[in-house]
CSV table of C-alpha atoms in Angstrom, one decimal:
chain,number,residue,atom,x,y,z
A,1,UNK,CA,129.9,40.2,84.0
A,2,UNK,CA,126.7,41.9,85.0
A,3,UNK,CA,123.6,40.4,83.5
A,4,UNK,CA,121.0,43.0,82.5
A,5,UNK,CA,117.5,42.3,81.3
A,6,UNK,CA,116.2,45.2,79.1
A,7,UNK,CA,112.4,45.3,78.7
A,8,UNK,CA,110.7,47.4,76.0
A,9,UNK,CA,107.1,47.3,75.0
A,10,UNK,CA,108.3,49.1,71.9
A,11,UNK,CA,109.8,47.1,69.1
A,12,UNK,CA,113.3,47.1,67.9
A,13,UNK,CA,112.0,46.9,64.3
A,14,UNK,CA,110.3,50.4,65.0
A,15,UNK,CA,112.4,53.4,64.1
A,16,UNK,CA,112.9,54.4,67.8
A,17,UNK,CA,114.2,51.0,68.7
A,18,UNK,CA,116.8,51.2,66.0
A,19,UNK,CA,117.7,54.9,66.6
A,20,UNK,CA,117.7,55.0,70.4
A,21,UNK,CA,117.6,51.6,72.1
A,22,UNK,CA,120.0,49.5,70.1
A,23,UNK,CA,122.8,51.9,70.0
A,24,UNK,CA,122.4,52.4,73.8
A,25,UNK,CA,122.5,48.7,74.4
A,26,UNK,CA,125.4,48.2,72.1
A,27,UNK,CA,127.4,50.8,74.1
A,28,UNK,CA,126.5,49.0,77.4
A,29,UNK,CA,127.6,45.6,75.8
A,30,UNK,CA,131.0,47.2,74.9
A,31,UNK,CA,131.3,48.2,78.6
A,32,UNK,CA,131.1,44.6,79.6
A,33,UNK,CA,127.4,44.2,80.4
A,34,UNK,CA,125.6,41.1,79.2
A,35,UNK,CA,122.3,42.3,77.7
A,36,UNK,CA,119.3,40.3,77.1
A,37,UNK,CA,116.5,42.2,75.3
A,38,UNK,CA,112.7,41.5,75.3
A,39,UNK,CA,110.8,43.7,72.8
A,40,UNK,CA,107.3,43.6,71.4
A,41,UNK,CA,107.3,43.7,67.6
A,42,UNK,CA,104.5,44.6,65.3
A,43,UNK,CA,104.1,41.6,62.9
A,44,UNK,CA,104.6,43.4,59.7
A,45,UNK,CA,107.6,45.5,60.7
A,46,UNK,CA,109.0,42.3,62.3
A,47,UNK,CA,108.7,40.4,59.1
A,48,UNK,CA,110.4,43.2,57.1
A,49,UNK,CA,113.3,44.0,59.4
A,50,UNK,CA,113.9,41.0,61.7
A,51,UNK,CA,117.0,39.9,59.9
A,52,UNK,CA,118.5,43.5,60.2
A,53,UNK,CA,117.7,43.7,63.9
A,54,UNK,CA,119.0,40.2,64.5
A,55,UNK,CA,122.3,41.1,62.8
A,56,UNK,CA,122.7,44.3,64.9
A,57,UNK,CA,122.1,42.3,68.1
A,58,UNK,CA,124.4,39.5,67.1
A,59,UNK,CA,127.2,42.0,66.4
A,60,UNK,CA,126.4,44.0,69.5
A,61,UNK,CA,126.5,40.7,71.7
A,62,UNK,CA,122.8,41.2,72.6
A,63,UNK,CA,120.5,38.3,73.2
A,64,UNK,CA,117.2,39.4,71.6
A,65,UNK,CA,113.9,37.8,72.6
A,66,UNK,CA,111.3,39.4,70.3
A,67,UNK,CA,107.6,38.9,71.2
A,68,UNK,CA,104.6,39.6,69.1
A,69,UNK,CA,102.8,42.8,69.9
A,70,UNK,CA,99.0,42.6,70.0
A,71,UNK,CA,96.8,45.5,69.4
A,72,UNK,CA,93.3,44.2,69.7
A,73,UNK,CA,91.1,44.2,71.7
A,74,UNK,CA,92.3,47.4,73.4
A,75,UNK,CA,93.5,47.0,77.0
A,76,UNK,CA,93.0,43.2,77.0
A,77,UNK,CA,95.7,42.9,74.4
A,78,UNK,CA,98.1,44.9,76.6
A,79,UNK,CA,97.2,42.6,79.6
A,80,UNK,CA,98.0,39.6,77.4
A,81,UNK,CA,101.3,41.1,76.3
A,82,UNK,CA,102.3,41.9,79.9
A,83,UNK,CA,101.6,38.3,80.8
A,84,UNK,CA,103.9,37.2,78.0
A,85,UNK,CA,106.6,39.6,79.0
A,86,UNK,CA,106.5,38.5,82.6
A,87,UNK,CA,106.6,34.7,81.6
A,88,UNK,CA,109.6,35.3,79.3
A,89,UNK,CA,111.4,37.5,81.9
A,90,UNK,CA,111.0,35.0,84.7
A,91,UNK,CA,112.1,32.1,82.4
A,92,UNK,CA,115.2,34.0,81.3
A,93,UNK,CA,116.0,34.9,84.8
A,94,UNK,CA,116.0,31.3,85.7
A,95,UNK,CA,118.8,30.8,83.1
A,96,UNK,CA,120.8,34.0,83.5
A,97,UNK,CA,120.3,35.3,87.0
A,98,UNK,CA,119.9,39.0,86.1
A,99,UNK,CA,121.3,41.6,88.5
A,100,UNK,CA,119.6,44.5,86.8
A,101,UNK,CA,116.3,44.9,84.9
A,102,UNK,CA,116.1,48.1,82.9
A,103,UNK,CA,112.5,48.8,82.0
A,104,UNK,CA,111.8,51.3,79.2
A,105,UNK,CA,108.5,53.2,80.0
A,106,UNK,CA,105.5,52.3,82.2
A,107,UNK,CA,104.2,49.1,80.7
A,108,UNK,CA,107.6,47.3,80.9
A,109,UNK,CA,108.2,48.8,84.3
A,110,UNK,CA,105.2,46.8,85.8
A,111,UNK,CA,107.3,43.7,85.1
A,112,UNK,CA,110.6,45.3,86.1
A,113,UNK,CA,109.0,46.1,89.5
A,114,UNK,CA,107.7,42.6,89.9
A,115,UNK,CA,111.2,41.2,89.2
A,116,UNK,CA,112.5,43.5,92.0
A,117,UNK,CA,109.9,42.5,94.4
A,118,UNK,CA,110.1,38.8,93.9
A,119,UNK,CA,113.6,38.1,93.0
A,120,UNK,CA,115.6,41.1,94.4
A,121,UNK,CA,116.8,42.3,90.9
A,122,UNK,CA,117.8,46.0,90.8
A,123,UNK,CA,115.1,48.0,89.0
A,124,UNK,CA,116.0,50.8,86.7
A,125,UNK,CA,112.8,52.8,85.5
A,126,UNK,CA,113.6,54.6,82.3
A,127,UNK,CA,110.7,57.0,81.6
A,128,UNK,CA,110.1,58.5,78.2
A,129,UNK,CA,107.7,61.0,79.6
A,130,UNK,CA,104.7,60.9,81.9
A,131,UNK,CA,103.0,58.2,79.8
A,132,UNK,CA,99.7,58.1,81.8
A,133,UNK,CA,99.0,61.8,81.3
A,134,UNK,CA,100.3,61.7,77.7
A,135,UNK,CA,97.6,59.1,76.9
A,136,UNK,CA,94.9,61.4,78.3
A,137,UNK,CA,96.2,64.6,76.8
A,138,UNK,CA,96.8,63.0,73.4
A,139,UNK,CA,93.1,61.8,73.4
A,140,UNK,CA,94.1,58.2,73.3
A,141,UNK,CA,92.3,57.5,76.5
A,142,UNK,CA,89.0,59.3,76.9
A,143,UNK,CA,88.6,59.2,80.6
A,144,UNK,CA,84.9,60.0,80.2
A,145,UNK,CA,84.7,56.3,79.2
A,146,UNK,CA,84.5,54.3,82.4
A,147,UNK,CA,86.9,51.7,81.1
A,148,UNK,CA,89.6,54.2,80.2
A,149,UNK,CA,89.0,56.1,83.5
A,150,UNK,CA,89.6,52.9,85.4
A,151,UNK,CA,92.8,52.3,83.3
A,152,UNK,CA,93.9,55.8,83.9
A,153,UNK,CA,93.3,55.6,87.7
A,154,UNK,CA,95.1,52.2,87.9
A,155,UNK,CA,98.2,53.6,86.2
A,156,UNK,CA,98.3,56.7,88.2
A,157,UNK,CA,98.3,54.5,91.3
A,158,UNK,CA,101.0,52.3,89.9
A,159,UNK,CA,103.0,55.3,88.7
A,160,UNK,CA,103.8,56.2,92.4
A,161,UNK,CA,104.7,52.6,93.1
A,162,UNK,CA,107.1,52.5,90.1
A,163,UNK,CA,108.9,55.7,91.1
A,164,UNK,CA,109.1,54.8,94.8
A,165,UNK,CA,110.4,51.3,94.2
A,166,UNK,CA,112.9,52.0,91.4
A,167,UNK,CA,116.6,51.8,92.4
A,168,UNK,CA,117.2,54.4,89.8
A,169,UNK,CA,115.0,56.5,87.5
A,170,UNK,CA,116.1,57.9,84.1
A,171,UNK,CA,114.4,60.9,82.7
A,172,UNK,CA,114.8,62.5,79.4
A,173,UNK,CA,114.6,66.2,80.7
A,174,UNK,CA,115.6,68.1,83.8
A,175,UNK,CA,112.0,69.5,84.0
A,176,UNK,CA,110.7,65.9,84.3
A,177,UNK,CA,113.3,65.2,87.0
A,178,UNK,CA,112.3,68.3,89.0
A,179,UNK,CA,108.6,67.2,88.7
A,180,UNK,CA,109.3,63.9,90.1
A,181,UNK,CA,111.5,65.2,92.9
A,182,UNK,CA,108.6,67.5,93.8
A,183,UNK,CA,106.3,64.5,94.5
A,184,UNK,CA,105.9,63.1,98.0
A,185,UNK,CA,107.1,59.6,97.3
C-alpha cells in the first residue's frame, strides 16, 4: 500500500475542501492508496462541521489531522502555520513512511518540497493557479508596501524552486500548463 501525505492550507470544513479535495482523496483511497490529510481549519467552521468531515474521512479510510488556521497577524500567522504543518508532517512521516507528498497550492508545497529534499519523498505540486500573482492582482498584497513586496519576491523565488523540484505538477488548465512549460526551469 502506498502511503500518501496530502497537505492543504485550505480547510476541509471549507466548501472547496468538501466539494473538491475530499472526493478526490476518497477516490484515491478506493484505488488502494493510504491517505493522511493535514488541513488548516478556520475555528468557527471547524466547530460547525468537524463531525461531518470526520465521518467522511472515516468512511473514506482517510486519516485526518486538522490544524488550526491562524489569520493574525498577517504573514507571521502563515509562518506559524507553516511551522505547525512541517512539525506535523515530519512526525507523521516518522510513523507512516510516506512515499508521496501531494501539496495543494504554494504554501503547502513549501513543506512538500522540504519532505522531498530531506527525506526523499516524491513531491507532487498541485497548483490551483499562479497564487503569487493572484495575490497581487487581487489587491491582497500591495507590493508598494515593502513587507508585501518582500513576501512577493520571496514567493516568486520559491515558485521556480517548487516547479523545478516537483516530481509531478498538476495544473487546472492547459493554458497554465503551457505557461509553466514556457519557463526556463
